[in-house]
Tab-separated table of C-alpha atoms (C1' of nucleotides) in Angstrom:
chain	number	residue	atom	x	y	z
A	1	MET	CA	231.332	48.171	63.006
A	2	ILE	CA	234.170	46.735	60.600
A	3	SER	CA	235.876	49.454	59.275
A	4	GLN	CA	235.628	50.640	55.461
A	5	LYS	CA	238.782	49.093	54.779
A	6	ALA	CA	238.246	45.992	56.178
A	7	ARG	CA	235.204	45.969	53.486
A	8	TYR	CA	237.608	46.977	50.695
A	9	ALA	CA	239.856	44.179	51.674
A	10	LEU	CA	237.207	41.784	51.622
A	11	ARG	CA	235.908	42.893	48.398
A	12	ALA	CA	239.463	42.495	47.226
A	13	LEU	CA	239.778	39.237	47.780
A	14	LEU	CA	236.366	38.190	46.422
A	15	ALA	CA	237.279	39.950	43.209
A	16	LEU	CA	241.000	38.478	43.391
A	17	ALA	CA	238.617	34.661	44.149
A	18	GLU	CA	237.487	35.065	40.530
A	19	GLY	CA	240.930	33.789	39.087
A	20	LYS	CA	242.214	36.155	36.962
A	21	SER	CA	244.951	38.605	37.839
A	22	PRO	CA	243.629	41.744	37.640
A	23	THR	CA	245.788	45.141	38.176
A	24	ILE	CA	244.837	47.372	40.971
A	25	GLY	CA	243.131	50.115	38.723
A	26	GLU	CA	240.431	47.603	37.290
A	27	ILE	CA	240.076	46.041	40.647
A	28	ALA	CA	239.435	49.358	42.242
A	29	GLU	CA	237.436	50.835	39.213
A	30	GLU	CA	235.630	47.576	39.459
A	31	GLN	CA	234.694	47.453	43.324
A	32	LYS	CA	234.149	51.023	43.700
A	33	ILE	CA	237.390	51.437	45.265
A	34	PRO	CA	239.801	54.279	45.982
A	35	ARG	CA	242.946	53.964	44.186
A	36	LYS	CA	245.705	55.044	46.593
A	37	PHE	CA	243.789	53.453	49.350
A	38	LEU	CA	243.579	49.951	47.693
A	39	GLU	CA	247.135	50.064	47.208
A	40	GLN	CA	247.874	50.627	50.694
A	41	ILE	CA	245.309	47.425	51.378
A	42	LEU	CA	246.532	45.048	49.106
A	43	LEU	CA	250.317	45.562	50.046
A	44	ASP	CA	248.904	44.860	53.874
A	45	LEU	CA	247.405	41.476	52.307
A	46	LYS	CA	250.315	40.626	50.502
A	47	TYR	CA	252.737	41.417	53.775
A	48	GLN	CA	250.612	38.810	55.446
A	49	GLY	CA	250.831	36.395	52.549
A	50	LEU	CA	247.616	36.415	51.379
A	51	VAL	CA	248.078	37.607	47.535
A	52	SER	CA	251.154	37.799	45.816
A	53	SER	CA	251.698	40.727	43.119
A	54	ARG	CA	253.603	40.661	39.641
A	55	ARG	CA	255.186	44.023	38.833
A	56	GLY	CA	255.669	45.804	35.798
A	57	ARG	CA	254.197	46.197	32.331
A	58	SER	CA	251.319	43.214	32.794
A	59	GLY	CA	251.533	43.019	36.292
A	60	GLY	CA	248.633	42.596	38.828
A	61	TYR	CA	247.509	40.521	41.744
A	62	GLU	CA	246.433	37.505	42.897
A	63	LEU	CA	245.640	35.076	45.557
A	64	HIS	CA	248.586	33.514	47.179
A	65	MET	CA	246.947	30.860	48.540
A	66	PRO	CA	243.505	28.737	47.821
A	67	ALA	CA	240.384	30.869	48.488
A	68	ASP	CA	238.903	28.296	50.688
A	69	GLN	CA	241.590	28.835	52.955
A	70	ILE	CA	241.297	32.325	53.688
A	71	THR	CA	238.542	33.392	56.564
A	72	PHE	CA	237.208	36.735	57.029
A	73	GLY	CA	238.509	36.337	60.715
A	74	ARG	CA	242.447	36.145	59.275
A	75	VAL	CA	241.414	39.314	56.663
A	76	LEU	CA	239.445	41.355	59.748
A	77	ARG	CA	242.547	40.379	61.875
A	78	ILE	CA	245.066	41.820	59.376
A	79	ILE	CA	242.978	45.296	58.574
A	80	ASP	CA	241.516	45.861	61.960
A	81	GLY	CA	242.985	44.047	64.437
A	82	PRO	CA	241.016	42.093	66.912
A	83	ILE	CA	238.046	40.747	66.842
A	84	ALA	CA	237.281	40.063	70.499
A	85	PRO	CA	234.991	42.856	72.227
A	86	LEU	CA	237.444	43.046	75.300
A	87	PRO	CA	241.192	43.278	75.244
A	88	CYS	CA	241.291	40.349	77.909
A	89	LEU	CA	239.235	38.275	75.718
A	90	SER	CA	241.817	38.800	72.592
A	91	ARG	CA	243.557	35.357	71.712
A	92	THR	CA	245.866	37.271	69.185
A	93	ALA	CA	246.178	40.125	71.164
A	94	TYR	CA	245.291	39.992	75.014
A	95	LYS	CA	245.722	42.750	77.654
A	96	PRO	CA	244.025	43.120	80.684
A	97	CYS	CA	241.132	45.505	81.121
A	98	ASN	CA	242.477	48.053	83.208
A	99	ASP	CA	239.403	48.493	85.315
A	100	CYS	CA	238.727	45.046	85.981
A	101	ARG	CA	239.741	43.615	89.375
A	102	ASP	CA	239.484	39.812	88.569
A	103	GLU	CA	239.011	38.287	85.260
A	104	LYS	CA	238.347	35.083	86.574
A	105	THR	CA	234.654	36.367	88.247
A	106	CYS	CA	234.413	39.581	85.755
A	107	GLU	CA	230.507	39.738	85.011
A	108	ILE	CA	230.885	42.083	81.610
A	109	ARG	CA	233.890	39.315	80.500
A	110	ARG	CA	231.416	36.604	80.989
A	111	VAL	CA	229.021	37.837	78.494
A	112	PHE	CA	231.322	38.758	76.019
A	113	ALA	CA	232.919	35.613	75.754
A	114	ARG	CA	229.744	34.391	74.597
A	115	VAL	CA	229.794	37.175	71.863
A	116	ALA	CA	233.518	36.161	71.140
A	117	GLU	CA	232.934	33.023	70.743
A	118	SER	CA	230.147	32.934	68.769
A	119	ALA	CA	231.241	35.523	66.226
A	120	ARG	CA	234.323	33.695	65.911
A	121	ASP	CA	232.323	30.799	64.811
A	122	VAL	CA	231.139	32.463	61.835
A	123	LEU	CA	234.680	34.376	61.019
A	124	ASP	CA	236.921	31.543	61.326
A	125	ARG	CA	234.795	29.227	59.418
A	126	VAL	CA	233.285	31.119	56.456
A	127	THR	CA	236.199	31.399	53.660
A	128	ILE	CA	236.221	33.914	50.687
A	129	ALA	CA	235.251	30.515	48.408
A	130	GLU	CA	231.954	30.108	50.614
A	131	ALA	CA	231.012	33.497	51.078
A	132	MET	CA	231.471	33.395	46.837
A	133	GLN	CA	228.696	30.488	46.602
A	134	LYS	CA	225.481	31.386	45.445
A	135	PRO	CA	223.003	31.088	48.788
A	136	GLY	CA	220.404	28.386	47.935
A	137	LEU	CA	222.917	25.566	47.391
A	138	ALA	CA	224.029	23.284	50.517
A	139	GLU	CA	225.730	25.616	53.115
A	140	VAL	CA	228.068	25.312	56.044
A	141	GLY	CA	225.432	26.987	58.029
A	142	ASP	CA	222.544	28.847	58.949
A	143	LEU	CA	221.601	31.134	56.427
A	144	SER	CA	218.099	32.182	56.949
A	145	GLU	CA	218.326	35.874	58.109
A	146	THR	CA	219.264	36.986	54.852
A	147	GLU	CA	216.354	38.672	54.276
A	148	ALA	CA	215.513	40.068	57.780
A	149	LYS	CA	216.894	43.821	58.197
A	150	SER	CA	217.981	43.526	61.970
A	151	ALA	CA	220.700	44.445	64.465
B	1	MET	CA	236.113	46.366	70.607
B	2	ILE	CA	233.508	47.810	72.597
B	3	SER	CA	234.289	51.396	74.511
B	4	GLN	CA	235.798	51.840	77.745
B	5	LYS	CA	232.692	54.142	77.956
B	6	ALA	CA	230.559	51.603	77.632
B	7	ARG	CA	232.373	48.965	80.185
B	8	TYR	CA	232.362	51.792	82.792
B	9	ALA	CA	228.158	51.650	81.890
B	10	LEU	CA	227.835	48.339	82.460
B	11	ARG	CA	230.275	48.328	85.379
B	12	ALA	CA	228.278	51.187	86.935
B	13	LEU	CA	224.726	49.695	86.283
B	14	LEU	CA	225.880	46.243	87.620
B	15	ALA	CA	226.633	47.930	91.020
B	16	LEU	CA	223.230	50.070	91.126
B	17	ALA	CA	221.587	46.302	90.473
B	18	GLU	CA	222.879	45.778	94.080
B	19	GLY	CA	220.028	47.803	95.622
B	20	LYS	CA	221.994	50.622	97.386
B	21	SER	CA	221.627	54.149	96.303
B	22	PRO	CA	225.351	55.257	95.948
B	23	THR	CA	226.736	58.282	94.987
B	24	ILE	CA	228.760	59.037	92.018
B	25	GLY	CA	231.579	59.264	93.666
B	26	GLU	CA	231.080	56.085	95.599
B	27	ILE	CA	230.522	54.050	92.395
B	28	ALA	CA	233.444	55.969	90.991
B	29	GLU	CA	235.622	55.021	93.854
B	30	GLU	CA	234.456	51.213	93.871
B	31	GLN	CA	234.673	50.980	90.278
B	32	LYS	CA	237.768	52.634	89.072
B	33	ILE	CA	236.187	54.963	86.936
B	34	PRO	CA	236.892	58.356	86.449
B	35	ARG	CA	234.680	60.358	88.695
B	36	LYS	CA	233.716	63.067	86.008
B	37	PHE	CA	233.417	60.746	83.430
B	38	LEU	CA	231.162	58.821	85.118
B	39	GLU	CA	229.018	61.479	85.691
B	40	GLN	CA	228.368	61.883	81.594
B	41	ILE	CA	227.762	58.376	81.548
B	42	LEU	CA	224.831	58.660	84.416
B	43	LEU	CA	223.417	61.216	82.747
B	44	ASP	CA	223.037	59.203	79.314
B	45	LEU	CA	221.766	56.533	80.917
B	46	LYS	CA	219.368	58.545	82.709
B	47	TYR	CA	218.381	60.287	79.643
B	48	GLN	CA	217.411	56.983	78.511
B	49	GLY	CA	215.223	55.630	81.550
B	50	LEU	CA	217.791	53.644	82.859
B	51	VAL	CA	218.751	54.652	85.964
B	52	SER	CA	217.094	57.769	88.217
B	53	SER	CA	219.065	60.351	90.431
B	54	ARG	CA	218.017	62.047	93.896
B	55	ARG	CA	219.840	65.486	93.957
B	56	GLY	CA	221.208	67.156	97.282
B	57	ARG	CA	222.624	66.536	100.479
B	58	SER	CA	221.722	62.955	100.437
B	59	GLY	CA	221.676	62.105	97.061
B	60	GLY	CA	222.648	58.955	94.626
B	61	TYR	CA	221.823	57.081	91.744
B	62	GLU	CA	219.787	54.190	91.676
B	63	LEU	CA	217.994	51.776	88.635
B	64	HIS	CA	214.791	53.385	87.123
B	65	MET	CA	213.616	50.126	86.044
B	66	PRO	CA	214.213	46.363	87.442
B	67	ALA	CA	217.918	44.948	86.683
B	68	ASP	CA	215.816	41.839	84.344
B	69	GLN	CA	214.580	44.343	82.123
B	70	ILE	CA	218.078	46.064	80.928
B	71	THR	CA	219.823	44.261	78.413
B	72	PHE	CA	223.481	44.434	77.657
B	73	GLY	CA	222.448	45.533	74.055
B	74	ARG	CA	220.557	48.072	75.202
B	75	VAL	CA	223.103	49.446	77.232
B	76	LEU	CA	225.923	49.300	74.437
B	77	ARG	CA	223.439	51.226	71.728
B	78	ILE	CA	223.314	54.135	74.228
B	79	ILE	CA	226.561	54.316	74.959
B	80	ASP	CA	228.303	53.206	71.989
B	81	GLY	CA	225.644	53.325	69.145
B	82	PRO	CA	224.310	50.330	66.851
B	83	ILE	CA	225.864	46.818	67.687
B	84	ALA	CA	225.485	45.221	63.429
B	85	PRO	CA	228.884	45.169	62.152
B	86	LEU	CA	227.591	46.680	58.991
B	87	PRO	CA	225.645	49.748	58.644
B	88	CYS	CA	223.489	47.718	55.968
B	89	LEU	CA	222.915	45.352	58.894
B	90	SER	CA	221.848	47.814	61.431
B	91	ARG	CA	218.306	47.694	63.086
B	92	THR	CA	218.493	50.785	64.787
B	93	ALA	CA	220.405	52.878	62.400
B	94	TYR	CA	220.306	51.332	59.004
B	95	LYS	CA	222.212	53.096	56.007
B	96	PRO	CA	223.499	51.678	52.962
B	97	CYS	CA	226.852	50.843	52.758
B	98	ASN	CA	228.356	53.436	50.006
B	99	ASP	CA	230.402	50.674	48.215
B	100	CYS	CA	227.699	47.818	47.927
B	101	ARG	CA	226.227	47.093	44.430
B	102	ASP	CA	223.108	45.230	45.895
B	103	GLU	CA	222.349	44.344	49.564
B	104	LYS	CA	220.252	41.268	48.420
B	105	THR	CA	223.298	39.542	46.479
B	106	CYS	CA	225.965	41.010	48.541
B	107	GLU	CA	228.622	38.479	50.224
B	108	ILE	CA	230.091	40.518	52.725
B	109	ARG	CA	226.626	41.308	54.164
B	110	ARG	CA	225.271	37.319	53.958
B	111	VAL	CA	228.270	36.873	55.958
B	112	PHE	CA	228.242	39.448	58.568
B	113	ALA	CA	224.578	39.181	58.973
B	114	ARG	CA	225.339	35.697	60.486
B	115	VAL	CA	227.780	37.685	63.335
B	116	ALA	CA	224.998	40.205	63.412
B	117	GLU	CA	222.334	37.523	64.526
B	118	SER	CA	224.670	35.858	66.985
B	119	ALA	CA	225.443	38.987	68.353
B	120	ARG	CA	222.086	40.170	69.267
B	121	ASP	CA	221.538	36.734	70.106
B	122	VAL	CA	223.532	37.113	73.216
B	123	LEU	CA	223.618	40.862	73.747
B	124	ASP	CA	219.570	41.551	73.737
B	125	ARG	CA	218.692	38.294	75.840
B	126	VAL	CA	221.597	38.715	78.838
B	127	THR	CA	220.294	41.321	80.987
B	128	ILE	CA	222.339	43.309	84.471
B	129	ALA	CA	220.469	40.530	86.607
B	130	GLU	CA	221.666	37.500	84.808
B	131	ALA	CA	225.073	38.633	84.806
B	132	MET	CA	225.219	39.357	88.259
B	133	GLN	CA	224.263	35.817	88.826
B	134	LYS	CA	227.092	33.923	90.127
B	135	PRO	CA	228.091	31.073	87.469
B	136	GLY	CA	227.704	27.372	88.232
B	137	LEU	CA	223.844	27.543	88.864
B	138	ALA	CA	221.169	27.120	86.395
B	139	GLU	CA	221.996	29.185	83.203
B	140	VAL	CA	220.079	30.696	80.375
B	141	GLY	CA	222.297	29.708	77.751
B	142	ASP	CA	225.594	27.693	77.827
B	143	LEU	CA	228.333	29.331	79.513
B	144	SER	CA	231.090	26.662	78.735
B	145	GLU	CA	233.515	29.276	76.967
B	146	THR	CA	234.695	30.585	80.674
B	147	GLU	CA	237.626	29.288	81.189
B	148	ALA	CA	239.004	29.720	77.125
B	149	LYS	CA	241.245	32.637	76.502
B	150	SER	CA	240.287	33.161	73.009
B	151	ALA	CA	238.932	35.000	70.180
C	1	DA	C1'	268.013	50.301	25.453
C	2	DT	C1'	263.858	53.678	26.161
C	3	DT	C1'	259.883	54.195	27.788
C	4	DA	C1'	255.032	53.830	29.489
C	5	DA	C1'	252.935	50.584	32.723
C	6	DA	C1'	252.190	48.712	37.105
C	7	DC	C1'	253.629	48.181	41.652
C	8	DA	C1'	256.002	50.128	46.042
C	9	DC	C1'	256.880	52.726	49.736
C	10	DT	C1'	256.196	57.090	52.805
C	11	DA	C1'	254.523	61.044	53.792
C	12	DC	C1'	250.994	63.944	55.261
C	13	DA	C1'	246.762	65.635	56.317
C	14	DA	C1'	241.550	66.362	57.127
C	15	DG	C1'	237.916	65.107	59.571
C	16	DT	C1'	236.276	61.933	63.639
C	17	DT	C1'	236.204	59.403	67.987
C	18	DT	C1'	237.771	58.684	72.043
C	19	DA	C1'	238.866	59.599	77.042
C	20	DG	C1'	238.513	62.167	79.498
C	21	DT	C1'	238.588	67.403	82.535
C	22	DA	C1'	237.372	71.650	83.707
C	23	DG	C1'	234.338	74.495	85.656
C	24	DA	C1'	230.139	77.102	86.374
C	25	DG	C1'	225.162	76.052	88.170
C	26	DT	C1'	221.308	73.821	90.643
C	27	DT	C1'	218.932	71.055	94.351
C	28	DT	C1'	218.629	69.311	98.579
C	29	DC	C1'	218.984	68.988	103.725
C	30	DA	C1'	220.883	69.279	107.787
D	1	DT	C1'	222.780	79.488	104.920
D	2	DG	C1'	226.399	76.739	103.329
D	3	DA	C1'	227.755	71.907	102.282
D	4	DA	C1'	227.327	68.147	99.330
D	5	DA	C1'	225.634	66.019	95.365
D	6	DC	C1'	223.599	65.961	90.744
D	7	DT	C1'	223.441	69.085	86.198
D	8	DC	C1'	225.140	70.686	82.045
D	9	DT	C1'	227.917	72.805	78.860
D	10	DA	C1'	232.424	73.623	76.828
D	11	DC	C1'	237.071	72.086	75.963
D	12	DT	C1'	241.372	69.007	74.932
D	13	DA	C1'	245.050	65.640	73.678
D	14	DA	C1'	245.831	61.659	71.662
D	15	DA	C1'	244.427	57.886	68.596
D	16	DC	C1'	241.766	56.401	64.320
D	17	DT	C1'	239.848	56.495	59.928
D	18	DT	C1'	239.485	57.581	55.048
D	19	DG	C1'	241.795	59.010	52.462
D	20	DT	C1'	245.658	62.102	48.563
D	21	DA	C1'	250.039	63.011	46.734
D	22	DG	C1'	254.543	62.027	45.306
D	23	DT	C1'	258.699	59.459	44.371
D	24	DG	C1'	260.748	55.243	43.439
D	25	DT	C1'	261.155	50.494	41.370
D	26	DT	C1'	260.124	46.607	38.421
D	27	DT	C1'	259.016	44.371	34.031
D	28	DA	C1'	258.074	44.185	29.252
D	29	DA	C1'	257.310	45.845	24.871
D	30	DT	C1'	259.147	47.920	21.314
DNA sequence: ATTAAACACTACAAGTTTAGTAGAGTTTCA
DNA sequence: TGAAACTCTACTAAACTTGTAGTGTTTAAT
């Protein structure tokens, strides 16, 4: 499960990708996100260069880069940390599993490497811009599972 | 990230799949799992019918079903709960996302549905028996990412 | 210059989860 | 009958999650 915070971050970015420069308050109300919590999230995203802000009387937020350069994976790593299901499979925060004898022969690692790869395959490719597109148009990948309430 | 507890559970099951009937202490020592913690894990797996135990003087544990009928997904759901990245995508524990206006048009849900499906694709297919096989043999899926330390 | 509206930053806190530990009880077999 | 093994419940420290609170700083309009 991704965190509520990450969901809020993605929602906020999708809102900013509309192109306006809304205030925190406007985003919070429109997206039903607790306002002070959203402040912190937007600060995180700002520190990482995804959004920029204008202070003062008619301030607000906007994307600091094109929406088609912001992947879901990038957002998740900022908010939730590594995507990999095992520390020993993380690209961004590698750590050996403390109970693992030998990574090269670890059966668990081998299986989860496949999970990690397929997750990255989606998350590091799909951008905020793509996610905004209505389905039914030409799509990057296969979206046929939209109707199946599964997993 | 899957929990340490789930990793212990998978490790214990892989050990039991060797076919012997080891004691908790033997598994704990061999797999470097805290003994009392492992007791609880094995009890969970027993309640769910994956393993069975013999008490008393020469007791021990063994698999209660063929290793090729125990998928990683089943173990993860027992120990860690739902696999889905969003509550609204869980097959086993569906819950609406509280901040979501409309599931059918939710952009976030649409993207994570793809992640969920590909994760299930691996986890609900790969069994303890398959994981034990040495690589290099004929394999079910594609295992070519074994050498890439990524995600 | 003042002031109101907006962002910036830090601290705190309740609740939950994680990763165990502890200990008393029960069963079996030699 | 006693030692070795599983069974079961309770407890706990630390970390994480999901916020709330409050103070400060900047900007634009007046």
